Coordinates of C-alpha atoms and ligand atoms in Angstrom, one line a residue:
M39 CA 78.5 -10.0 77.1
K40 CA 78.5 -11.1 73.5
V41 CA 77.0 -14.5 72.8
A42 CA 76.0 -16.3 69.6
F43 CA 73.5 -19.2 69.2
C44 CA 74.5 -22.0 66.9
G45 CA 73.0 -25.4 66.1
K46 CA 71.1 -27.4 63.5
G47 CA 68.1 -25.8 61.8
G48 CA 64.9 -26.0 63.9
V49 CA 66.5 -26.9 67.2
G50 CA 65.3 -23.7 68.8
K51 CA 68.2 -21.3 68.4
S52 CA 65.8 -18.3 67.7
T53 CA 63.5 -19.4 70.5
V54 CA 66.2 -19.7 73.1
A55 CA 67.9 -16.5 71.8
A56 CA 64.6 -14.6 72.3
L57 CA 64.1 -16.0 75.8
L58 CA 67.7 -15.0 76.7
C59 CA 67.1 -11.5 75.3
G60 CA 64.0 -11.2 77.4
A61 CA 65.8 -12.4 80.6
L62 CA 68.7 -10.0 80.1
W63 CA 66.3 -7.2 79.4
R64 CA 64.3 -7.9 82.5
K65 CA 67.5 -7.8 84.5
G66 CA 68.2 -4.3 83.3
Y67 CA 70.7 -5.1 80.5
K68 CA 70.7 -3.1 77.3
V69 CA 70.3 -5.8 74.7
L70 CA 71.1 -5.8 71.1
A71 CA 69.6 -8.8 69.3
I72 CA 71.3 -9.6 66.0
D73 CA 69.4 -11.9 63.6
A74 CA 72.0 -13.5 61.3
D75 CA 69.6 -16.1 59.9
P76 CA 69.0 -15.8 56.2
S77 CA 65.3 -16.1 56.8
P78 CA 65.1 -13.8 59.8
H79 CA 62.3 -14.0 62.4
L80 CA 63.9 -13.2 65.7
G81 CA 62.2 -9.8 65.5
R82 CA 58.8 -11.4 65.5
L83 CA 59.7 -13.6 68.6
L84 CA 60.7 -10.4 70.4
G85 CA 57.6 -8.5 69.4
F86 CA 59.0 -6.1 66.9
A87 CA 55.9 -5.4 64.8
D88 CA 57.8 -3.3 62.3
E89 CA 60.6 -5.9 61.7
A90 CA 59.8 -6.0 57.9
R91 CA 60.8 -2.3 57.7
L92 CA 64.3 -3.1 58.7
K93 CA 66.6 -3.7 55.7
P94 CA 69.0 -6.6 56.3
L95 CA 72.5 -5.3 56.5
A96 CA 73.9 -8.0 54.2
E97 CA 71.6 -6.8 51.4
M98 CA 73.4 -3.4 51.5
R99 CA 76.1 -4.7 49.2
D100 CA 77.2 -1.3 47.9
L101 CA 77.4 0.1 51.3
L102 CA 79.4 -2.8 52.6
A103 CA 81.7 -2.8 49.6
Q104 CA 82.3 0.9 50.0
R105 CA 83.1 0.4 53.7
A106 CA 85.4 -2.5 53.1
E107 CA 87.5 -0.6 50.6
K108 CA 90.1 -2.6 48.7
A109 CA 93.7 -1.9 49.7
G110 CA 95.5 -3.7 46.9
P111 CA 94.0 -7.2 46.3
Y112 CA 92.5 -7.3 49.8
Y113 CA 89.7 -5.6 51.6
T114 CA 90.8 -3.4 54.4
L115 CA 90.5 -5.2 57.8
N116 CA 89.3 -2.1 59.5
P117 CA 86.3 -0.8 57.6
R118 CA 84.4 2.1 59.1
I119 CA 81.4 0.6 60.8
E120 CA 80.8 2.9 63.8
D121 CA 77.6 4.4 62.5
L122 CA 76.0 1.1 61.2
P123 CA 74.5 0.0 64.5
E124 CA 72.5 3.3 64.6
K125 CA 71.4 3.1 61.0
F126 CA 70.3 -0.6 60.9
T127 CA 68.7 -1.0 64.3
L128 CA 65.1 -0.9 65.5
T129 CA 64.4 -0.1 69.1
K130 CA 61.5 -1.1 71.3
D131 CA 61.3 -0.5 75.0
G132 CA 65.1 -0.4 75.2
L133 CA 65.5 -3.6 73.3
K134 CA 67.4 -3.3 70.0
L135 CA 67.2 -5.4 66.9
M136 CA 69.6 -5.6 63.9
V137 CA 69.0 -7.9 61.0
L138 CA 72.0 -9.1 59.1
G139 CA 70.3 -11.4 56.5
A140 CA 72.0 -13.8 54.2
I141 CA 75.8 -13.5 54.4
R142 CA 77.4 -14.4 51.2
E143 CA 79.5 -17.6 51.2
A144 CA 83.2 -17.1 50.8
G145 CA 85.7 -19.5 49.2
G146 CA 88.9 -20.5 50.9
G147 CA 90.1 -17.6 53.0
C148 CA 88.6 -14.9 50.9
A149 CA 87.6 -11.8 52.8
C150 CA 84.6 -10.5 50.8
P151 CA 83.2 -7.2 51.9
E152 CA 80.1 -8.5 53.8
Q153 CA 82.1 -10.7 56.0
T154 CA 84.8 -8.2 56.6
V155 CA 82.3 -5.6 57.7
L156 CA 80.3 -8.0 59.8
R157 CA 83.2 -9.6 61.5
R158 CA 84.5 -6.2 62.3
L159 CA 81.1 -5.0 63.4
L160 CA 80.9 -7.9 65.9
S161 CA 84.4 -7.1 67.2
Y162 CA 83.6 -3.4 67.4
L163 CA 80.6 -3.8 69.6
L164 CA 82.6 -3.5 72.8
L165 CA 80.3 -3.5 75.7
Q166 CA 79.9 -2.0 79.1
S167 CA 79.1 -4.5 81.9
Q168 CA 75.3 -4.1 81.7
E169 CA 75.2 -4.5 77.9
A170 CA 74.6 -7.6 75.9
V171 CA 74.8 -8.6 72.2
V172 CA 72.9 -11.8 71.4
V173 CA 73.4 -13.2 67.9
D174 CA 71.1 -15.7 66.3
M175 CA 73.4 -17.4 63.8
E176 CA 72.5 -19.2 60.6
A177 CA 71.9 -22.9 61.0
G178 CA 74.8 -25.3 60.5
V179 CA 78.5 -24.8 60.8
E180 CA 79.6 -22.5 57.9
H181 CA 80.1 -19.4 60.0
F182 CA 82.8 -21.2 61.9
G183 CA 84.8 -21.5 58.7
R184 CA 84.3 -17.7 58.2
G185 CA 85.5 -16.9 61.7
T186 CA 82.4 -14.7 62.3
V187 CA 81.9 -16.2 65.7
V188 CA 85.5 -15.5 67.0
P189 CA 84.7 -12.2 68.6
M190 CA 82.1 -13.8 70.8
D191 CA 82.5 -14.2 74.5
A192 CA 80.5 -17.4 74.4
I193 CA 79.0 -19.7 71.8
L194 CA 75.8 -21.3 72.8
V195 CA 75.1 -24.6 71.0
V196 CA 71.5 -25.5 71.1
T197 CA 70.5 -29.2 70.7
Q198 CA 67.5 -31.3 71.0
P199 CA 67.6 -34.9 72.2
Y200 CA 67.8 -36.5 68.7
R201 CA 70.8 -37.7 66.7
G202 CA 70.6 -35.2 63.9
S203 CA 70.9 -32.2 66.0
L204 CA 73.4 -33.8 68.3
E205 CA 75.7 -34.6 65.3
T206 CA 75.6 -30.9 64.4
A207 CA 76.3 -29.9 68.0
K208 CA 79.3 -32.3 68.0
Q209 CA 80.7 -30.8 64.8
I210 CA 80.4 -27.3 66.3
L211 CA 82.1 -28.3 69.5
K212 CA 85.0 -29.8 67.4
L213 CA 85.3 -26.7 65.2
A214 CA 85.2 -24.4 68.2
R215 CA 88.1 -26.4 69.8
E216 CA 90.1 -26.0 66.6
L217 CA 89.6 -22.3 66.7
N218 CA 90.7 -22.3 70.4
M219 CA 87.4 -21.0 71.5
E220 CA 87.0 -22.1 75.1
R221 CA 83.6 -20.8 76.1
V222 CA 81.3 -23.1 74.2
L223 CA 78.3 -24.1 76.1
V224 CA 75.6 -26.6 75.3
I225 CA 71.9 -25.9 75.8
G226 CA 69.4 -28.7 75.7
N227 CA 66.0 -27.8 74.2
A228 CA 62.6 -29.3 74.0
L229 CA 63.4 -32.1 76.4
R230 CA 60.5 -34.3 77.5
S231 CA 62.1 -36.4 80.2
P232 CA 65.2 -37.0 82.4
E233 CA 66.2 -39.7 79.9
D234 CA 66.3 -37.0 77.1
A235 CA 68.7 -35.0 79.3
D236 CA 70.9 -38.1 79.9
F237 CA 70.9 -38.9 76.2
V238 CA 72.2 -35.4 75.3
A239 CA 74.9 -35.4 78.0
Q240 CA 76.0 -38.9 77.1
T241 CA 76.1 -38.4 73.3
L242 CA 78.0 -35.1 73.6
G243 CA 80.2 -36.0 76.6
V244 CA 79.2 -32.6 77.9
K245 CA 76.5 -31.6 80.3
P246 CA 74.2 -28.8 79.1
V247 CA 74.5 -25.6 81.2
V248 CA 70.7 -25.4 81.2
S249 CA 67.9 -27.3 79.4
F250 CA 64.5 -26.1 78.3
P251 CA 61.6 -28.5 78.4
E252 CA 59.2 -28.9 75.5
D253 CA 57.0 -26.0 76.4
P254 CA 53.4 -25.7 75.3
E255 CA 53.5 -21.9 76.0
I256 CA 56.3 -21.5 73.4
L257 CA 54.3 -23.5 70.9
K258 CA 51.2 -21.5 71.5
A259 CA 52.9 -18.1 71.3
E260 CA 54.6 -19.1 68.1
R261 CA 51.2 -20.2 66.6
E262 CA 49.5 -17.0 67.6
G263 CA 52.4 -14.9 66.5
R264 CA 52.9 -13.5 70.0
S265 CA 56.2 -12.3 71.4
L266 CA 58.1 -14.8 73.6
L267 CA 58.7 -12.0 76.1
E268 CA 55.1 -12.2 77.1
I269 CA 54.7 -15.9 77.9
S270 CA 54.4 -17.0 81.4
S271 CA 56.1 -20.4 81.8
P272 CA 59.1 -22.1 83.5
S273 CA 61.1 -21.4 80.4
Q274 CA 61.5 -17.7 81.5
E275 CA 63.1 -18.8 84.8
I276 CA 65.4 -21.2 82.9
A277 CA 66.5 -18.3 80.7
G278 CA 67.2 -16.3 83.9
R279 CA 69.5 -19.1 85.0
L280 CA 71.2 -19.0 81.7
V281 CA 71.9 -15.3 82.3
E282 CA 73.5 -16.2 85.7
V283 CA 75.7 -18.8 84.0
L284 CA 76.9 -16.2 81.4
E285 CA 77.5 -13.6 84.1
K286 CA 79.8 -16.0 85.9
L287 CA 81.9 -16.5 82.8
A288 CA 82.5 -12.7 82.4
Ligands
ADP200 N1 61.3 -25.7 74.1 C1 60.4 -25.6 73.1 N2 59.1 -26.1 73.3 C2 58.2 -26.1 72.3 N3 58.4 -25.6 71.1 C3 59.6 -25.2 70.8 C4 60.7 -25.1 71.8 N4 61.8 -24.6 71.2 C5 61.5 -24.3 69.9 N5 60.2 -24.7 69.7 C6 59.5 -24.5 68.4 O1 60.2 -25.2 67.4 C7 60.3 -24.5 66.2 C8 61.7 -24.2 65.8 O2 62.3 -23.3 66.7 P1 63.3 -22.1 66.2 O3 63.6 -21.4 67.5 O4 62.7 -21.3 65.1 O5 64.5 -23.0 65.7 P2 65.8 -22.5 64.9 O6 65.9 -21.0 65.2 O7 66.9 -23.3 65.6 O8 65.6 -22.9 63.5 C9 59.4 -23.2 66.4 O9 58.2 -23.4 65.9 C10 59.4 -23.1 67.9 O10 58.2 -22.5 68.4
MG201 MG1 66.1 -19.5 63.7

């Protein structure tokens, strides 16, 4: 399965992405976590001590430009990317991490080399049944314009029970519909009460597939700089349920 996390900044995309990676990994999946946030920290949440050593792929401009060679005025749509996952990946206990870094913004329909390579890379990562790619997207909605999310099996929209993040979630749901993406699931995060859950469902007109509570263990782990794979809390079980939801889609 290939899934991407979207939503407003600070809603918990990286947190829930890390919890999902952990749940998949415990179930025996081979997991490739891709951090596409311009200020990456998914590696820290997954306990990669040497994350800083990993050069973000998007910073390798020369390499990307070389791969996305120009054919006339356009970049080729099929750049060679087969060896990139090996070169730009850290591995720990069977869990893999790739850091994309800041993807350059493109103007109307332009296919600049970074995007061409990255989109192709996401399409290329064709998976066996027990393999998963989990992408932690940049906050906001820009990547929908770029079509980077199109090769995904499911888009997971994380929202908290407040208007700002729900507005972003709504926008994402609308853009996804326009791109004819059907598998767009809402995840509630940091809920404090059943009223919070109702507020999310009512505002979006969609019921979240799972919701995570506001979790003191998550807060504690983040403050102590500990991996979220180690925490013991109900959030782990909820992440396990999210795996089941995603397996049913496949
Ligand atoms: N369910 C939760 N309970 C408690 N704290 C949370 C929860 N989800 C996220 N956080 C905290 O909120 C902050 C933002 O989360 P993060 O995953 O970095 O958001 P994003 O990736 O969407 O910007 C982090 O400090 C994180 O520890
Ligand atoms: Mg993040």
